[in-house]
């Protein structure tokens, strides 16, 4: 689920594209003489049969790159002694979040490309929604934490190790995960406190709040309000921290007299600035279109970007735009090659 997607939440409780009750017998009769859903059917990314296999391979490559890239960032920032700074500590946790977010969705989605009926059970759907929310909210907050880290590094370099000490780093990461977990529990609980009957077809490739609430046969005012409040709070809080931090960063960089000093200062935050631009810029571009152009396909595109594409792009951004990570990767590959040669030599000897 994309967090920005919730800001543009349309309070919808019915959909003209959903099949009627009798088409899907995956339900049971509950007290009160109405049919309660026990499993859901996902429509997937595309409903064109001819595109299933080609799209499967596209997303397989995306997920493969995501796993390889984020595991590389996690490994390098864990073993390389030159990357044991607060900046790379936060980057490692961002990589864990990106890897987790993609892994919750991609394997199930890839399997669904190869089967005719894309079924997900009720409690499986609830679990997936909750875990996705944990990682999405955590990513939003982690980007804000990383912006604060860059602000302190550039604007208050003499106090950097005091204001961003290891204890403070652990506290910020712990609060991020605790808050994201709490948000996910409250939001997913409110969504699944609704009664789901009649249709069970989710117009999405994973269990997401908006298409789920569109299937509810009870009043959705409360869960919609909960989703909106949490989404708006998370988005506004994160954006304020990012914008204020980078306003001060840019002001400080421009006040540096030498061009070499400005270039060096900018290089320390260029990768994070690019990641933030991608994270916020793409969905804003999607949702700032005229309302007549907005559709469920736009929501799917936003979801694909947040859950699959951004987790793939972030390792590329932080490796291609960061000379320290590139140097660490070279050292790691060199040491691995030397270790392999030593083992081979010992065995042969």
Short mmCIF file of C-alpha atoms in Angstrom, two decimals:
data_model
loop_
_atom_site.label_atom_id
_atom_site.label_comp_id
_atom_site.label_asym_id
_atom_site.label_seq_id
_atom_site.Cartn_x
_atom_site.Cartn_y
_atom_site.Cartn_z
CA UNK A 1 0.00 0.00 0.00
CA UNK A 2 1.36 3.36 -0.95
CA UNK A 3 1.03 5.94 1.81
CA UNK A 4 0.34 8.78 -0.61
CA UNK A 5 -2.39 6.61 -2.10
CA UNK A 6 -4.29 6.95 1.15
CA UNK A 7 -4.21 10.73 1.06
CA UNK A 8 -6.13 10.58 -2.19
CA UNK A 9 -8.52 8.03 -0.70
CA UNK A 10 -11.96 8.18 -2.25
CA UNK A 11 -14.64 7.14 0.21
CA UNK A 12 -16.05 4.37 -1.94
CA UNK A 13 -18.05 1.42 -0.71
CA UNK A 14 -19.24 -0.03 -4.01
CA UNK A 15 -17.63 -0.72 -7.37
CA UNK A 16 -19.30 -1.26 -10.77
CA UNK A 17 -16.45 -3.58 -11.79
CA UNK A 18 -17.02 -6.16 -9.06
CA UNK A 19 -18.84 -9.45 -9.77
CA UNK A 20 -22.12 -10.30 -8.06
CA UNK A 21 -22.40 -12.46 -4.96
CA UNK A 22 -23.35 -15.72 -6.66
CA UNK A 23 -20.29 -15.75 -8.91
CA UNK A 24 -17.91 -16.68 -6.09
CA UNK A 25 -18.94 -19.33 -3.56
CA UNK A 26 -15.94 -18.70 -1.27
CA UNK A 27 -18.07 -17.76 1.72
CA UNK A 28 -20.30 -19.06 4.48
CA UNK A 29 -23.63 -17.99 5.91
CA UNK A 30 -23.15 -16.15 9.18
CA UNK A 31 -25.81 -15.33 11.79
CA UNK A 32 -28.01 -12.56 10.45
CA UNK A 33 -28.71 -14.25 7.10
CA UNK A 34 -25.88 -12.71 5.09
CA UNK A 35 -22.92 -14.32 3.41
CA UNK A 36 -19.48 -13.65 4.91
CA UNK A 37 -16.32 -13.89 2.80
CA UNK A 38 -13.70 -16.45 3.86
CA UNK A 39 -11.20 -15.81 1.05
CA UNK A 40 -10.43 -13.14 -1.51
CA UNK A 41 -9.49 -13.23 -5.19
CA UNK A 42 -6.84 -10.79 -6.45
CA UNK A 43 -7.21 -9.38 -9.95
CA UNK A 44 -3.43 -8.95 -10.27
CA UNK A 45 -1.40 -6.35 -12.14
CA UNK A 46 -2.94 -7.19 -15.51
CA UNK A 47 -6.03 -9.16 -16.51
CA UNK A 48 -4.78 -9.84 -20.05
CA UNK A 49 -3.93 -13.57 -20.39
CA UNK A 50 -1.33 -12.97 -23.10
CA UNK A 51 0.65 -10.64 -20.82
CA UNK A 52 0.88 -12.92 -17.77
CA UNK A 53 4.14 -14.68 -18.68
CA UNK A 54 6.01 -11.60 -20.04
CA UNK A 55 4.96 -9.52 -17.01
CA UNK A 56 5.94 -12.42 -14.73
CA UNK A 57 9.52 -12.29 -16.02
CA UNK A 58 9.63 -8.48 -15.72
CA UNK A 59 8.68 -8.61 -12.05
CA UNK A 60 10.93 -11.62 -11.46
CA UNK A 61 13.88 -9.54 -12.65
CA UNK A 62 12.75 -6.58 -10.53
CA UNK A 63 12.49 -8.74 -7.42
CA UNK A 64 15.83 -10.43 -8.14
CA UNK A 65 17.54 -7.04 -8.43
CA UNK A 66 15.79 -5.89 -5.25
CA UNK A 67 17.05 -8.85 -3.24
CA UNK A 68 20.59 -8.64 -4.64
CA UNK A 69 20.85 -4.87 -4.23
CA UNK A 70 19.47 -4.62 -0.70
CA UNK A 71 21.41 -7.66 0.55
CA UNK A 72 24.56 -6.03 -0.86
CA UNK A 73 23.85 -2.79 1.03
CA UNK A 74 23.11 -4.72 4.26
CA UNK A 75 26.32 -6.77 3.89
CA UNK A 76 28.60 -3.86 3.01
CA UNK A 77 27.34 -1.58 5.78
CA UNK A 78 27.71 -4.45 8.26
CA UNK A 79 31.23 -5.72 7.44
CA UNK A 80 33.09 -2.71 6.05
CA UNK A 81 34.82 -0.77 8.87
CA UNK A 82 34.69 2.49 6.91
CA UNK A 83 30.90 2.37 6.71
CA UNK A 84 30.31 2.20 10.48
CA UNK A 85 28.80 5.68 10.72
CA UNK A 86 25.25 6.84 11.55
CA UNK A 87 24.52 7.55 7.87
CA UNK A 88 25.21 3.95 6.84
CA UNK A 89 23.55 2.58 9.98
CA UNK A 90 20.32 4.22 8.80
CA UNK A 91 20.97 3.10 5.22
CA UNK A 92 21.26 -0.51 6.40
CA UNK A 93 17.88 -0.30 8.12
CA UNK A 94 16.35 1.30 5.01
CA UNK A 95 17.66 -1.65 2.97
CA UNK A 96 16.08 -4.09 5.45
CA UNK A 97 12.77 -2.23 5.15
CA UNK A 98 12.92 -2.22 1.33
CA UNK A 99 13.78 -5.91 1.20
CA UNK A 100 10.99 -6.80 3.62
CA UNK A 101 8.41 -4.67 1.83
CA UNK A 102 9.15 -6.27 -1.52
CA UNK A 103 9.34 -9.81 -0.11
CA UNK A 104 5.91 -9.58 1.52
CA UNK A 105 4.32 -8.93 -1.89
CA UNK A 106 6.52 -10.15 -4.76
CA UNK A 107 6.61 -13.98 -4.19
CA UNK A 108 2.83 -14.26 -3.87
CA UNK A 109 2.33 -11.95 -6.86
CA UNK A 110 4.76 -13.99 -9.00
CA UNK A 111 2.91 -17.20 -8.13
CA UNK A 112 -0.39 -15.58 -9.07
CA UNK A 113 0.93 -14.89 -12.57
CA UNK A 114 1.17 -18.65 -13.10
CA UNK A 115 -2.20 -19.74 -11.71
CA UNK A 116 -5.71 -19.14 -12.98
CA UNK A 117 -7.39 -18.33 -9.69
CA UNK A 118 -5.47 -15.84 -7.57
CA UNK A 119 -6.82 -16.78 -4.14
CA UNK A 120 -5.71 -15.37 -0.78
CA UNK A 121 -7.33 -16.51 2.46
CA UNK A 122 -8.99 -14.05 4.82
CA UNK A 123 -6.36 -14.15 7.60
CA UNK A 124 -3.54 -14.38 5.07
CA UNK A 125 -4.85 -11.17 3.52
CA UNK A 126 -5.09 -9.47 6.91
CA UNK A 127 -1.52 -10.48 7.76
CA UNK A 128 -0.16 -9.25 4.44
CA UNK A 129 -1.88 -5.88 4.82
CA UNK A 130 -0.50 -5.45 8.33
CA UNK A 131 3.09 -6.32 7.38
CA UNK A 132 3.01 -4.12 4.26
CA UNK A 133 1.82 -1.21 6.40
CA UNK A 134 4.68 -1.80 8.85
CA UNK A 135 7.29 -1.49 6.09
CA UNK A 136 5.65 1.42 4.23
CA UNK A 137 5.28 3.56 7.37
CA UNK A 138 8.79 2.61 8.48
CA UNK A 139 10.22 3.72 5.12
CA UNK A 140 8.46 7.09 5.31
CA UNK A 141 9.87 7.72 8.79
CA UNK A 142 13.33 6.35 7.96
CA UNK A 143 13.68 8.81 5.08
CA UNK A 144 12.87 11.61 7.55
CA UNK A 145 15.45 10.27 10.03
CA UNK A 146 18.08 10.12 7.29
CA UNK A 147 17.27 13.72 6.29
CA UNK A 148 17.83 14.79 9.92
CA UNK A 149 21.15 12.91 9.92
CA UNK A 150 22.32 14.77 6.79
CA UNK A 151 21.15 18.09 8.28
CA UNK A 152 23.27 17.57 11.40
CA UNK A 153 26.28 16.36 9.39
CA UNK A 154 26.34 19.43 7.14
CA UNK A 155 24.89 22.20 9.33
CA UNK A 156 26.38 21.15 12.70
CA UNK A 157 29.42 18.99 11.90
CA UNK A 158 31.17 19.70 15.21
CA UNK A 159 28.20 18.35 17.17
CA UNK A 160 27.51 15.45 14.82
CA UNK A 161 28.75 12.63 17.06
CA UNK A 162 26.83 14.12 19.98
CA UNK A 163 23.51 14.79 18.23
CA UNK A 164 23.64 11.53 16.28
CA UNK A 165 25.39 9.25 18.76
CA UNK A 166 24.97 5.49 18.62
CA UNK A 167 22.45 5.66 21.46
CA UNK A 168 20.36 8.23 19.59
CA UNK A 169 20.60 6.19 16.38
CA UNK A 170 19.27 3.11 18.15
CA UNK A 171 16.52 5.19 19.75
CA UNK A 172 15.43 6.70 16.41
CA UNK A 173 15.36 3.30 14.67
CA UNK A 174 13.53 1.68 17.58
CA UNK A 175 10.89 4.43 17.67
CA UNK A 176 10.48 4.16 13.89
CA UNK A 177 9.77 0.43 14.03
CA UNK A 178 7.60 0.70 17.15
CA UNK A 179 5.46 3.45 15.66
CA UNK A 180 5.14 1.70 12.28
CA UNK A 181 4.10 -1.52 14.02
CA UNK A 182 1.51 0.31 16.14
CA UNK A 183 0.14 2.12 13.09
CA UNK A 184 -0.13 -1.13 11.14
CA UNK A 185 -1.94 -2.92 13.97
CA UNK A 186 -4.50 -0.14 14.44
CA UNK A 187 -5.09 0.41 10.72
CA UNK A 188 -5.31 -3.24 9.64
CA UNK A 189 -7.52 -4.05 12.65
CA UNK A 190 -9.93 -1.27 11.73
CA UNK A 191 -10.04 -2.42 8.10
CA UNK A 192 -10.71 -6.06 9.03
CA UNK A 193 -13.24 -5.15 11.70
CA UNK A 194 -15.59 -4.51 8.77
CA UNK A 195 -18.00 -7.13 7.45
CA UNK A 196 -17.07 -8.48 4.03
CA UNK A 197 -19.86 -10.16 2.13
CA UNK A 198 -21.14 -10.38 -1.46
CA UNK A 199 -18.15 -9.92 -3.77
CA UNK A 200 -14.67 -11.09 -2.72
CA UNK A 201 -12.65 -9.79 -5.69
CA UNK A 202 -9.89 -7.30 -4.70
CA UNK A 203 -8.99 -5.04 -7.59
CA UNK A 204 -5.29 -5.07 -6.73
CA UNK A 205 -2.29 -7.43 -6.83
CA UNK A 206 -2.07 -7.58 -3.02
CA UNK A 207 -4.32 -6.88 -0.04
CA UNK A 208 -4.62 -3.10 0.13
CA UNK A 209 -6.89 -0.85 2.19
CA UNK A 210 -8.77 1.03 -0.52
CA UNK A 211 -9.89 -1.96 -2.66
CA UNK A 212 -10.64 -3.92 0.52
CA UNK A 213 -12.90 -1.22 1.96
CA UNK A 214 -14.68 -1.03 -1.40
CA UNK A 215 -15.86 -4.61 -0.77
CA UNK A 216 -17.25 -3.96 2.70
CA UNK A 217 -20.99 -4.38 3.18
CA UNK A 218 -20.99 -2.30 6.38
CA UNK A 219 -20.37 1.36 7.15
CA UNK A 220 -16.73 2.18 6.34
CA UNK A 221 -16.60 5.66 7.88
CA UNK A 222 -14.47 4.61 10.88
CA UNK A 223 -11.73 2.64 9.02
CA UNK A 224 -11.58 5.27 6.27
CA UNK A 225 -11.12 7.95 8.92
CA UNK A 226 -8.39 5.93 10.66
CA UNK A 227 -6.56 5.35 7.36
CA UNK A 228 -6.81 9.02 6.41
CA UNK A 229 -5.63 10.34 9.79
CA UNK A 230 -2.62 8.04 10.00
CA UNK A 231 -1.67 8.60 6.35
CA UNK A 232 -1.97 12.38 6.60
CA UNK A 233 -0.06 12.49 9.89
CA UNK A 234 2.77 10.30 8.63
CA UNK A 235 3.06 12.13 5.33
CA UNK A 236 2.95 15.67 6.73
CA UNK A 237 5.31 14.89 9.63
CA UNK A 238 7.84 13.23 7.32
CA UNK A 239 7.63 15.94 4.65
CA UNK A 240 8.11 18.73 7.19
CA UNK A 241 11.28 17.12 8.55
CA UNK A 242 12.64 16.44 5.04
CA UNK A 243 11.84 19.92 3.69
CA UNK A 244 13.14 21.80 6.74
CA UNK A 245 16.30 19.69 6.81
CA UNK A 246 17.06 20.21 3.13
CA UNK A 247 16.21 23.91 3.24
CA UNK A 248 18.90 24.33 5.90
CA UNK A 249 21.27 21.99 4.07
CA UNK A 250 21.00 23.94 0.80
CA UNK A 251 21.39 27.25 2.65
CA UNK A 252 24.52 25.95 4.41
CA UNK A 253 26.02 24.56 1.19
CA UNK A 254 25.49 27.85 -0.66
CA UNK A 255 27.21 29.73 2.16
CA UNK A 256 30.43 27.68 1.74
CA UNK A 257 32.94 29.98 -0.02
CA UNK A 258 34.89 27.40 -2.06
CA UNK A 259 33.36 25.46 -4.93
CA UNK A 260 35.29 22.36 -3.87
CA UNK A 261 33.76 22.61 -0.39
CA UNK A 262 30.26 23.00 -1.83
CA UNK A 263 30.77 20.00 -4.09
CA UNK A 264 32.02 17.82 -1.21
CA UNK A 265 29.12 18.85 1.04
CA UNK A 266 26.57 18.21 -1.69
CA UNK A 267 28.01 14.76 -2.45
CA UNK A 268 27.28 13.62 1.13
CA UNK A 269 23.53 14.11 0.68
CA UNK A 270 23.04 13.71 -3.09
CA UNK A 271 22.02 10.04 -2.93
CA UNK A 272 19.47 10.62 -0.16
CA UNK A 273 18.10 13.67 -1.95
CA UNK A 274 17.59 11.57 -5.08
CA UNK A 275 15.89 8.79 -3.09
CA UNK A 276 13.53 11.30 -1.44
CA UNK A 277 12.74 12.89 -4.81
CA UNK A 278 11.85 9.50 -6.30
CA UNK A 279 9.81 8.47 -3.25
CA UNK A 280 7.67 11.62 -3.09
CA UNK A 281 7.91 12.94 -6.64
CA UNK A 282 6.50 10.03 -8.61
CA UNK A 283 3.23 9.59 -6.68
CA UNK A 284 2.71 13.36 -6.56
CA UNK A 285 3.05 13.40 -10.34
CA UNK A 286 0.44 10.62 -10.56
CA UNK A 287 -2.08 12.16 -8.20
CA UNK A 288 -1.75 15.81 -9.24
CA UNK A 289 -3.35 14.96 -12.57
CA UNK A 290 -6.95 16.04 -13.28
CA UNK A 291 -9.43 13.87 -11.41
CA UNK A 292 -10.93 12.68 -14.71
CA UNK A 293 -7.60 10.98 -15.48
CA UNK A 294 -7.48 9.21 -12.11
CA UNK A 295 -8.45 5.54 -12.10
CA UNK A 296 -7.84 2.28 -10.29
CA UNK A 297 -4.98 1.69 -12.74
CA UNK A 298 -3.30 4.82 -11.33
CA UNK A 299 -3.59 3.32 -7.84
CA UNK A 300 -2.05 0.08 -9.11
CA UNK A 301 0.84 1.96 -10.71
CA UNK A 302 1.49 3.81 -7.45
CA UNK A 303 1.39 0.53 -5.51
CA UNK A 304 3.80 -1.14 -7.95
CA UNK A 305 6.17 1.77 -7.60
CA UNK A 306 6.12 1.86 -3.80
CA UNK A 307 6.23 -1.86 -3.11
CA UNK A 308 8.43 -3.15 -5.95
CA UNK A 309 10.20 -0.47 -8.00
CA UNK A 310 11.46 1.85 -5.23
CA UNK A 311 12.97 -1.05 -3.21
CA UNK A 312 14.87 -1.97 -6.39
CA UNK A 313 15.97 1.61 -7.15
CA UNK A 314 17.22 2.61 -3.69
CA UNK A 315 20.30 0.31 -3.66
CA UNK A 316 21.18 1.57 -7.15
CA UNK A 317 20.82 5.19 -6.07
CA UNK A 318 22.93 4.73 -2.93
CA UNK A 319 25.63 2.80 -4.78
CA UNK A 320 25.87 4.80 -8.00
CA UNK A 321 25.70 8.20 -6.24
CA UNK A 322 27.88 7.30 -3.26
CA UNK A 323 31.61 6.89 -3.69
CA UNK A 324 32.04 5.32 -0.23
CA UNK A 325 29.62 2.50 -1.05
CA UNK A 326 31.27 1.96 -4.45
CA UNK A 327 34.69 1.82 -2.81
CA UNK A 328 33.41 -0.59 -0.15
CA UNK A 329 31.95 -2.84 -2.85
CA UNK A 330 35.30 -2.93 -4.66
CA UNK A 331 37.13 -3.79 -1.43
CA UNK A 332 34.59 -6.51 -0.64
CA UNK A 333 34.88 -8.09 -4.09
CA UNK A 334 38.69 -7.90 -3.97
CA UNK A 335 38.85 -9.50 -0.51
CA UNK A 336 36.35 -12.18 -1.53
CA UNK A 337 38.40 -12.99 -4.63
CA UNK A 338 41.61 -13.18 -2.62
CA UNK A 339 39.96 -15.40 0.00
CA UNK A 340 38.64 -17.71 -2.69
CA UNK A 341 42.12 -17.98 -4.26
CA UNK A 342 43.66 -18.73 -0.86
CA UNK A 343 41.13 -21.50 -0.18
CA UNK A 344 41.63 -22.95 -3.66
CA UNK A 345 45.42 -22.86 -3.23
CA UNK A 346 45.19 -24.59 0.16
CA UNK A 347 42.96 -27.32 -1.22
CA UNK A 348 45.18 -27.89 -4.26
CA UNK A 349 48.28 -27.96 -2.08
#
